[in-house]
mmCIF file of C-alpha atoms in Angstrom:
data_model
loop_
_atom_site.group_PDB
_atom_site.id
_atom_site.type_symbol
_atom_site.label_atom_id
_atom_site.label_comp_id
_atom_site.label_asym_id
_atom_site.label_seq_id
_atom_site.Cartn_x
_atom_site.Cartn_y
_atom_site.Cartn_z
ATOM 1 C CA PHE A 1 12.281 -19.451 3.246
ATOM 2 C CA LEU A 2 14.441 -18.132 0.404
ATOM 3 C CA ALA A 3 11.566 -18.580 -2.041
ATOM 4 C CA ALA A 4 9.228 -16.684 0.293
ATOM 5 C CA ALA A 5 11.723 -13.819 0.614
ATOM 6 C CA ALA A 6 12.197 -13.780 -3.170
ATOM 7 C CA ALA A 7 8.427 -13.554 -3.676
ATOM 8 C CA ALA A 8 8.220 -10.621 -1.241
ATOM 9 C CA ILE A 9 11.060 -8.842 -3.017
ATOM 10 C CA MET A 10 9.384 -9.508 -6.375
ATOM 11 C CA LYS A 11 6.257 -7.780 -5.064
ATOM 12 C CA MET A 12 8.266 -4.680 -4.194
ATOM 13 C CA LEU A 13 10.049 -4.701 -7.554
ATOM 14 C CA LEU A 14 6.701 -4.858 -9.342
ATOM 15 C CA GLN A 15 5.519 -1.860 -7.312
ATOM 16 C CA ALA A 16 8.729 -0.047 -8.282
ATOM 17 C CA LEU A 17 8.158 -0.798 -11.971
ATOM 18 C CA ARG A 18 4.576 0.435 -11.600
ATOM 19 C CA PHE A 19 6.004 3.655 -10.131
ATOM 20 C CA LYS A 20 8.188 4.132 -13.204
ATOM 21 C CA TYR A 21 5.282 3.251 -15.500
ATOM 22 C CA PHE A 22 3.052 5.879 -13.854
ATOM 23 C CA ILE A 23 5.807 8.491 -14.099
ATOM 24 C CA ARG A 24 6.356 7.864 -17.802
ATOM 25 C CA HIS A 25 2.679 7.805 -18.777
ATOM 26 C CA PHE A 26 1.166 10.373 -16.395
ATOM 27 C CA LEU A 27 3.966 12.910 -16.773
ATOM 28 C CA GLY A 28 4.924 12.024 -20.339
ATOM 29 C CA TYR A 29 8.645 11.549 -19.657
ATOM 30 C CA ASP A 30 11.116 9.700 -17.445
ATOM 31 C CA VAL A 31 12.631 11.742 -14.644
ATOM 32 C CA ALA A 32 15.539 9.345 -14.064
ATOM 33 C CA SER A 33 16.960 5.988 -15.104
ATOM 34 C CA THR A 34 15.156 2.781 -14.228
ATOM 35 C CA GLY A 35 17.740 1.910 -11.578
ATOM 36 C CA LYS A 36 17.421 5.252 -9.795
ATOM 37 C CA THR A 37 13.632 5.148 -9.989
ATOM 38 C CA VAL A 38 13.508 1.633 -8.522
ATOM 39 C CA ALA A 39 15.953 2.665 -5.789
ATOM 40 C CA ALA A 40 13.791 5.670 -4.904
ATOM 41 C CA ARG A 41 10.691 3.480 -4.725
ATOM 42 C CA LEU A 42 12.454 0.944 -2.499
ATOM 43 C CA ALA A 43 13.705 3.750 -0.235
ATOM 44 C CA GLY A 44 10.129 4.918 0.152
ATOM 45 C CA GLU A 45 9.117 1.345 0.940
ATOM 46 C CA PHE A 46 11.588 1.292 3.837
ATOM 47 C CA VAL A 47 9.854 4.305 5.379
ATOM 48 C CA THR A 48 6.452 2.750 4.690
ATOM 49 C CA GLN A 49 7.435 -0.444 6.512
ATOM 50 C CA THR A 50 8.762 1.409 9.582
ATOM 51 C CA THR A 51 5.715 3.534 10.382
ATOM 52 C CA PRO A 52 2.209 2.725 11.693
ATOM 53 C CA SER A 53 -0.426 2.157 8.993
ATOM 54 C CA TYR A 54 2.258 1.926 6.291
ATOM 55 C CA VAL A 55 2.472 5.702 5.728
ATOM 56 C CA GLY A 56 5.416 7.989 5.028
ATOM 57 C CA GLY A 57 6.848 6.409 1.909
ATOM 58 C CA GLU A 58 4.713 8.751 -0.194
ATOM 59 C CA LEU A 59 6.621 11.762 1.145
ATOM 60 C CA VAL A 60 9.925 10.175 0.135
ATOM 61 C CA ARG A 61 8.705 9.593 -3.420
ATOM 62 C CA ILE A 62 7.196 13.089 -3.697
ATOM 63 C CA ALA A 63 10.449 14.628 -2.444
ATOM 64 C CA TRP A 64 12.485 12.546 -4.901
ATOM 65 C CA LEU A 65 10.258 13.504 -7.823
ATOM 66 C CA SER A 66 10.352 17.177 -6.813
ATOM 67 C CA ARG A 67 14.130 17.066 -6.623
ATOM 68 C CA ASN A 68 14.129 15.768 -10.182
ATOM 69 C CA GLY A 69 12.137 18.739 -11.427
ATOM 70 C CA VAL A 70 8.552 17.476 -11.113
ATOM 71 C CA PRO A 71 6.073 20.060 -9.708
ATOM 72 C CA PRO A 72 4.925 18.995 -6.209
ATOM 73 C CA GLY A 73 1.287 18.670 -7.266
ATOM 74 C CA LYS A 74 2.095 16.346 -10.159
ATOM 75 C CA ALA A 75 4.500 14.393 -7.956
ATOM 76 C CA ALA A 76 1.727 14.013 -5.384
ATOM 77 C CA TRP A 77 -0.648 12.813 -8.101
ATOM 78 C CA VAL A 78 1.698 10.033 -9.277
ATOM 79 C CA THR A 79 2.123 8.887 -5.692
ATOM 80 C CA THR A 80 -1.612 9.147 -5.018
ATOM 81 C CA MET A 81 -2.311 6.903 -8.000
ATOM 82 C CA GLU A 82 0.055 4.351 -6.499
ATOM 83 C CA ILE A 83 -1.795 4.499 -3.200
ATOM 84 C CA ILE A 84 -5.178 4.203 -4.905
ATOM 85 C CA ALA A 85 -4.015 1.147 -6.864
ATOM 86 C CA ASP A 86 -2.752 -0.544 -3.689
ATOM 87 C CA VAL A 87 -5.820 0.448 -1.674
ATOM 88 C CA PHE A 88 -8.288 -0.618 -4.367
ATOM 89 C CA VAL A 89 -6.750 -4.036 -5.017
ATOM 90 C CA GLY A 90 -6.039 -4.610 -1.329
ATOM 91 C CA ALA A 91 -9.588 -3.605 -0.382
ATOM 92 C CA VAL A 92 -11.214 -5.899 -2.943
ATOM 93 C CA LEU A 93 -9.112 -8.834 -1.757
ATOM 94 C CA ALA A 94 -9.762 -7.942 1.891
ATOM 95 C CA PHE A 95 -13.524 -7.774 1.298
ATOM 96 C CA ILE A 96 -13.427 -11.190 -0.382
ATOM 97 C CA ALA A 97 -11.322 -12.590 2.477
ATOM 98 C CA GLY A 98 -13.645 -11.078 5.076
ATOM 99 C CA ALA A 99 -16.777 -12.376 3.345
ATOM 100 C CA LEU A 100 -15.201 -15.824 3.018
ATOM 101 C CA ALA A 101 -14.330 -15.831 6.719
ATOM 102 C CA LEU A 102 -17.918 -14.873 7.602
ATOM 103 C CA TYR A 103 -19.260 -17.613 5.348
ATOM 104 C CA ARG A 104 -17.012 -20.157 7.020
ATOM 105 C CA GLY A 105 -17.959 -19.120 10.543
ATOM 106 C CA GLY A 106 -15.129 -16.734 11.343
ATOM 107 C CA SER A 107 -17.376 -13.820 12.272
ATOM 108 C CA VAL A 108 -14.852 -11.942 14.431
ATOM 109 C CA VAL A 109 -11.942 -11.933 11.996
ATOM 110 C CA GLY A 110 -14.283 -11.480 9.007
ATOM 111 C CA LEU A 111 -15.974 -8.391 10.468
ATOM 112 C CA ALA A 112 -12.641 -6.997 11.664
ATOM 113 C CA VAL A 113 -11.121 -7.227 8.191
ATOM 114 C CA ILE A 114 -14.149 -5.620 6.524
ATOM 115 C CA LEU A 115 -14.583 -2.832 9.085
ATOM 116 C CA VAL A 116 -10.894 -1.912 8.995
ATOM 117 C CA THR A 117 -10.883 -1.798 5.195
ATOM 118 C CA ILE A 118 -13.978 0.383 4.667
ATOM 119 C CA PRO A 119 -12.619 3.704 6.107
ATOM 120 C CA THR A 120 -9.336 3.458 4.172
ATOM 121 C CA LEU A 121 -11.080 2.772 0.874
ATOM 122 C CA ALA A 122 -13.693 5.485 1.497
ATOM 123 C CA PHE A 123 -11.058 8.113 2.333
ATOM 124 C CA TRP A 124 -8.922 7.634 -0.780
ATOM 125 C CA LEU A 125 -11.836 7.257 -3.176
ATOM 126 C CA GLY A 126 -13.424 10.337 -1.638
ATOM 127 C CA LEU A 127 -10.203 12.292 -2.093
ATOM 128 C CA ILE A 128 -10.032 11.387 -5.786
ATOM 129 C CA LEU A 129 -13.694 12.201 -6.439
ATOM 130 C CA PHE A 130 -13.599 15.534 -4.589
ATOM 131 C CA SER A 131 -10.309 16.560 -6.201
ATOM 132 C CA ALA A 132 -11.804 15.900 -9.634
ATOM 133 C CA LYS A 133 -14.742 18.213 -8.982
ATOM 134 C CA ARG A 134 -13.220 21.105 -7.045
ATOM 135 C CA THR A 135 -9.917 22.620 -6.015
ATOM 136 C CA LEU A 136 -9.183 21.621 -2.444
ATOM 137 C CA ARG A 137 -7.292 23.733 0.099
ATOM 138 C CA LEU A 138 -5.962 23.237 3.596
ATOM 139 C CA PRO A 139 -8.403 24.478 6.272
ATOM 140 C CA SER A 140 -7.781 28.021 7.540
ATOM 141 C CA PHE A 141 -6.933 26.855 11.065
ATOM 142 C CA SER A 142 -4.039 24.748 9.781
ATOM 143 C CA GLN A 143 -1.748 27.801 9.637
ATOM 144 C CA LYS A 144 -2.321 28.523 13.328
ATOM 145 C CA ILE A 145 -1.389 24.953 14.147
ATOM 146 C CA VAL A 146 1.795 25.183 12.086
ATOM 147 C CA GLU A 147 2.682 28.502 13.720
ATOM 148 C CA THR A 148 2.965 26.707 17.059
ATOM 149 C CA PHE A 149 6.041 24.936 15.652
ATOM 150 C CA LEU A 150 7.381 27.468 13.102
ATOM 151 C CA SER A 151 7.612 31.223 12.708
ATOM 152 C CA LYS A 152 4.686 33.029 11.105
ATOM 153 C CA LYS A 153 6.563 33.611 7.826
ATOM 154 C CA LYS A 154 7.705 29.995 7.522
ATOM 155 C CA ALA A 155 4.212 28.792 8.385
ATOM 156 C CA GLU A 156 2.707 30.984 5.656
ATOM 157 C CA ASN A 157 5.228 29.738 3.100
ATOM 158 C CA LEU A 158 4.555 26.128 4.038
ATOM 159 C CA ILE A 159 0.761 26.517 3.839
ATOM 160 C CA ASN A 160 0.963 28.414 0.523
ATOM 161 C CA THR A 161 3.293 25.819 -0.981
ATOM 162 C CA SER A 162 0.991 23.035 0.204
ATOM 163 C CA ASN A 163 -2.087 24.719 -1.269
ATOM 164 C CA ILE A 164 -0.310 25.177 -4.621
ATOM 165 C CA ALA A 165 0.642 21.494 -4.609
ATOM 166 C CA ILE A 166 -2.937 20.491 -3.746
ATOM 167 C CA ALA A 167 -4.264 22.715 -6.551
ATOM 168 C CA ASP A 168 -1.869 21.037 -9.014
ATOM 169 C CA LEU A 169 -3.040 17.639 -7.772
ATOM 170 C CA CYS A 170 -6.680 18.629 -8.346
ATOM 171 C CA ASN A 171 -5.860 19.849 -11.854
ATOM 172 C CA MET A 172 -4.120 16.546 -12.601
ATOM 173 C CA SER A 173 -7.151 14.702 -11.243
ATOM 174 C CA ARG A 174 -9.485 16.513 -13.633
ATOM 175 C CA GLU A 175 -7.133 15.859 -16.561
ATOM 176 C CA ILE A 176 -6.975 12.152 -15.733
ATOM 177 C CA PHE A 177 -10.740 11.713 -15.512
ATOM 178 C CA ASN A 178 -11.152 13.375 -18.921
ATOM 179 C CA SER A 179 -8.488 11.246 -20.617
ATOM 180 C CA LYS A 180 -9.146 7.689 -21.820
ATOM 181 C CA LYS A 181 -5.401 7.184 -22.179
ATOM 182 C CA SER A 182 -4.842 8.027 -18.517
ATOM 183 C CA ILE A 183 -7.629 5.692 -17.447
ATOM 184 C CA GLY A 184 -5.926 2.961 -19.473
ATOM 185 C CA THR A 185 -2.638 3.731 -17.719
ATOM 186 C CA PHE A 186 -4.323 3.334 -14.348
ATOM 187 C CA ALA A 187 -5.874 0.051 -15.481
ATOM 188 C CA VAL A 188 -2.415 -1.285 -16.339
ATOM 189 C CA GLY A 189 -1.257 -0.142 -12.905
ATOM 190 C CA ILE A 190 -4.123 -2.097 -11.330
ATOM 191 C CA ALA A 191 -3.081 -5.221 -13.270
ATOM 192 C CA ILE A 192 0.522 -4.869 -12.050
ATOM 193 C CA THR A 193 -0.779 -4.431 -8.502
ATOM 194 C CA VAL A 194 -2.855 -7.613 -8.724
ATOM 195 C CA ILE A 195 0.216 -9.586 -9.799
ATOM 196 C CA ALA A 196 2.191 -8.036 -6.931
ATOM 197 C CA PHE A 197 -0.439 -9.151 -4.413
ATOM 198 C CA ILE A 198 -0.392 -12.651 -5.911
ATOM 199 C CA PHE A 199 3.331 -12.808 -5.174
ATOM 200 C CA GLN A 200 2.474 -11.875 -1.600
ATOM 201 C CA GLY A 201 0.190 -14.904 -1.488
ATOM 202 C CA VAL A 202 2.924 -17.053 -2.975
ATOM 203 C CA SER A 203 5.309 -15.927 -0.213
ATOM 204 C CA PHE A 204 3.127 -17.610 2.418
ATOM 205 C CA MET A 205 2.103 -20.583 0.307
ATOM 206 C CA VAL A 206 5.654 -21.823 -0.258
ATOM 207 C CA LEU A 207 6.336 -21.765 3.482
ATOM 208 C CA ALA A 208 2.959 -23.226 4.477
ATOM 209 C CA ASN A 209 3.451 -26.120 2.066
ATOM 210 C CA ALA A 210 6.596 -27.104 3.965
ATOM 211 C CA VAL A 211 4.259 -28.612 6.607
ATOM 212 C CA GLU A 212 0.880 -30.323 6.500
ATOM 213 C CA PRO A 213 -1.850 -29.553 5.567
ATOM 214 C CA ARG A 214 -1.358 -28.261 2.038
ATOM 215 C CA ILE A 215 -2.645 -24.731 1.525
ATOM 216 C CA GLY A 216 -3.374 -23.505 -1.985
ATOM 217 C CA LEU A 217 -2.590 -20.152 -3.555
ATOM 218 C CA PHE A 218 -6.140 -18.833 -3.101
ATOM 219 C CA GLU A 219 -6.188 -19.580 0.635
ATOM 220 C CA SER A 220 -2.728 -18.054 0.995
ATOM 221 C CA LEU A 221 -3.787 -14.948 -0.936
ATOM 222 C CA MET A 222 -6.869 -14.540 1.251
ATOM 223 C CA ALA A 223 -4.875 -15.034 4.453
ATOM 224 C CA THR A 224 -2.162 -12.526 3.503
ATOM 225 C CA SER A 225 -4.779 -10.015 2.332
ATOM 226 C CA ALA A 226 -6.598 -10.278 5.669
ATOM 227 C CA SER A 227 -3.263 -9.941 7.435
ATOM 228 C CA THR A 228 -2.378 -6.776 5.486
ATOM 229 C CA ALA A 229 -5.792 -5.235 6.192
ATOM 230 C CA LEU A 230 -5.453 -5.711 9.947
ATOM 231 C CA ALA A 231 -1.817 -4.541 9.893
ATOM 232 C CA ASN A 232 -3.067 -1.168 8.579
ATOM 233 C CA LEU A 233 -4.376 -0.344 12.050
ATOM 234 C CA PRO A 234 -2.204 2.511 13.420
ATOM 235 C CA ILE A 235 -1.087 0.592 16.491
ATOM 236 C CA THR A 236 2.365 -0.843 15.830
ATOM 237 C CA ILE A 237 5.279 -0.018 13.528
ATOM 238 C CA GLY A 238 4.992 -1.866 10.232
ATOM 239 C CA GLY A 239 1.998 -3.807 11.544
ATOM 240 C CA SER A 240 4.257 -5.860 13.836
ATOM 241 C CA GLY A 241 2.149 -8.342 15.754
ATOM 242 C CA LEU A 242 -1.010 -7.396 13.875
ATOM 243 C CA ALA A 243 0.129 -9.075 10.651
ATOM 244 C CA GLU A 244 0.993 -12.301 12.453
ATOM 245 C CA LEU A 245 -2.213 -12.246 14.486
ATOM 246 C CA GLY A 246 -4.254 -11.518 11.362
ATOM 247 C CA ILE A 247 -2.951 -14.430 9.326
ATOM 248 C CA TRP A 248 -3.207 -16.805 12.289
ATOM 249 C CA ALA A 249 -6.783 -15.736 13.089
ATOM 250 C CA TYR A 250 -7.797 -16.058 9.453
ATOM 251 C CA LEU A 251 -6.297 -19.528 9.010
ATOM 252 C CA ALA A 252 -7.861 -20.678 12.259
ATOM 253 C CA ASN A 253 -11.314 -19.924 10.795
ATOM 254 C CA LEU A 254 -10.830 -21.576 7.411
ATOM 255 C CA SER A 255 -12.873 -24.683 6.836
ATOM 256 C CA GLY A 256 -12.552 -27.135 4.028
ATOM 257 C CA ILE A 257 -8.818 -27.666 4.546
ATOM 258 C CA PRO A 258 -7.897 -31.241 5.469
ATOM 259 C CA ASN A 259 -6.546 -31.658 9.010
ATOM 260 C CA LEU A 260 -7.586 -28.121 9.924
ATOM 261 C CA GLU A 261 -6.587 -28.691 13.541
ATOM 262 C CA ASP A 262 -2.961 -28.844 12.414
ATOM 263 C CA VAL A 263 -3.116 -25.326 10.982
ATOM 264 C CA VAL A 264 -2.817 -23.660 14.364
ATOM 265 C CA THR A 265 -0.262 -25.981 15.918
ATOM 266 C CA ASP A 266 3.212 -24.880 16.939
ATOM 267 C CA SER A 267 4.642 -25.918 13.565
ATOM 268 C CA GLN A 268 2.210 -23.662 11.711
ATOM 269 C CA LEU A 269 2.830 -20.778 14.093
ATOM 270 C CA ASN A 270 6.514 -21.201 13.357
ATOM 271 C CA VAL A 271 5.676 -20.962 9.656
ATOM 272 C CA ILE A 272 3.821 -17.687 10.281
ATOM 273 C CA ILE A 273 6.806 -16.259 12.142
ATOM 274 C CA ALA A 274 9.167 -17.444 9.401
ATOM 275 C CA TRP A 275 6.863 -15.860 6.800
ATOM 276 C CA ARG A 276 6.959 -12.555 8.656
ATOM 277 C CA ILE A 277 10.762 -12.603 8.802
ATOM 278 C CA ALA A 278 11.041 -13.520 5.111
ATOM 279 C CA THR A 279 8.528 -10.929 3.909
ATOM 280 C CA TYR A 280 9.209 -8.083 6.341
ATOM 281 C CA HIS A 281 12.645 -8.180 7.945
ATOM 282 C CA VAL A 282 14.613 -9.420 4.932
ATOM 283 C CA PRO A 283 13.075 -6.826 2.536
ATOM 284 C CA LEU A 284 13.509 -4.204 5.278
ATOM 285 C CA VAL A 285 17.285 -4.698 5.213
ATOM 286 C CA ILE A 286 17.332 -4.576 1.403
ATOM 287 C CA THR A 287 15.232 -1.411 1.190
ATOM 288 C CA TRP A 288 17.315 0.267 3.904
ATOM 289 C CA ILE A 289 20.471 -0.351 1.880
#
């Protein structure tokens, strides 16, 4: 259990170091010390883990960067690159997990994982491609919507500030696509993300190996990737229930594991619950602090 929690925390620390790496190489300077940057990233992770679909942490990081003198558009770009790295690596692993489930007869869970992953990947890739080709703006009707909650002047200021930030993000996007150095920076970020996801697989493997049958790192990585994909559905806070159901459904459809019938017994369900506590609730307390 302690090893599983340590692996989950290591994943978050790697994401925090990736955050600092993106800041240094995309902006060209450090905005704060490593400790403060890691703390800001972990604070954002707390918000991410307490909202449906794992959203909200980006706003914390953008606000923190802005407070440290980074223009909102550039702050949004750094955070967007983090999201793209997570979405890209998570989507690739989810597609592999879904295809593997289909191949092994798990049509329901396999299709669910693939269908849930496609819209998320399409949205973020589309945002990057469109922002690189044109300057995006909020739709005209957005101000009327905001005016239902704020005064007309405050609504105008908010919309104008948002459009300036979006324009800065689009400018950063064009600069990145025309810079080999920036593409290399993103590639390093992808590599860090892959290692982080491997630690997520390790977090389940060490608990699953406490009971029979033995489950290898690849199966654990596929199961946790499928679990994360299904937990992205905007139904429960932090994917509660969906993550557990996803990993159970995926394991129940794996073939080729000795004594497969033991995978879905009470002991294995207990392992899934223990994994969720070790990788969600324990890090949640740490990130809250």
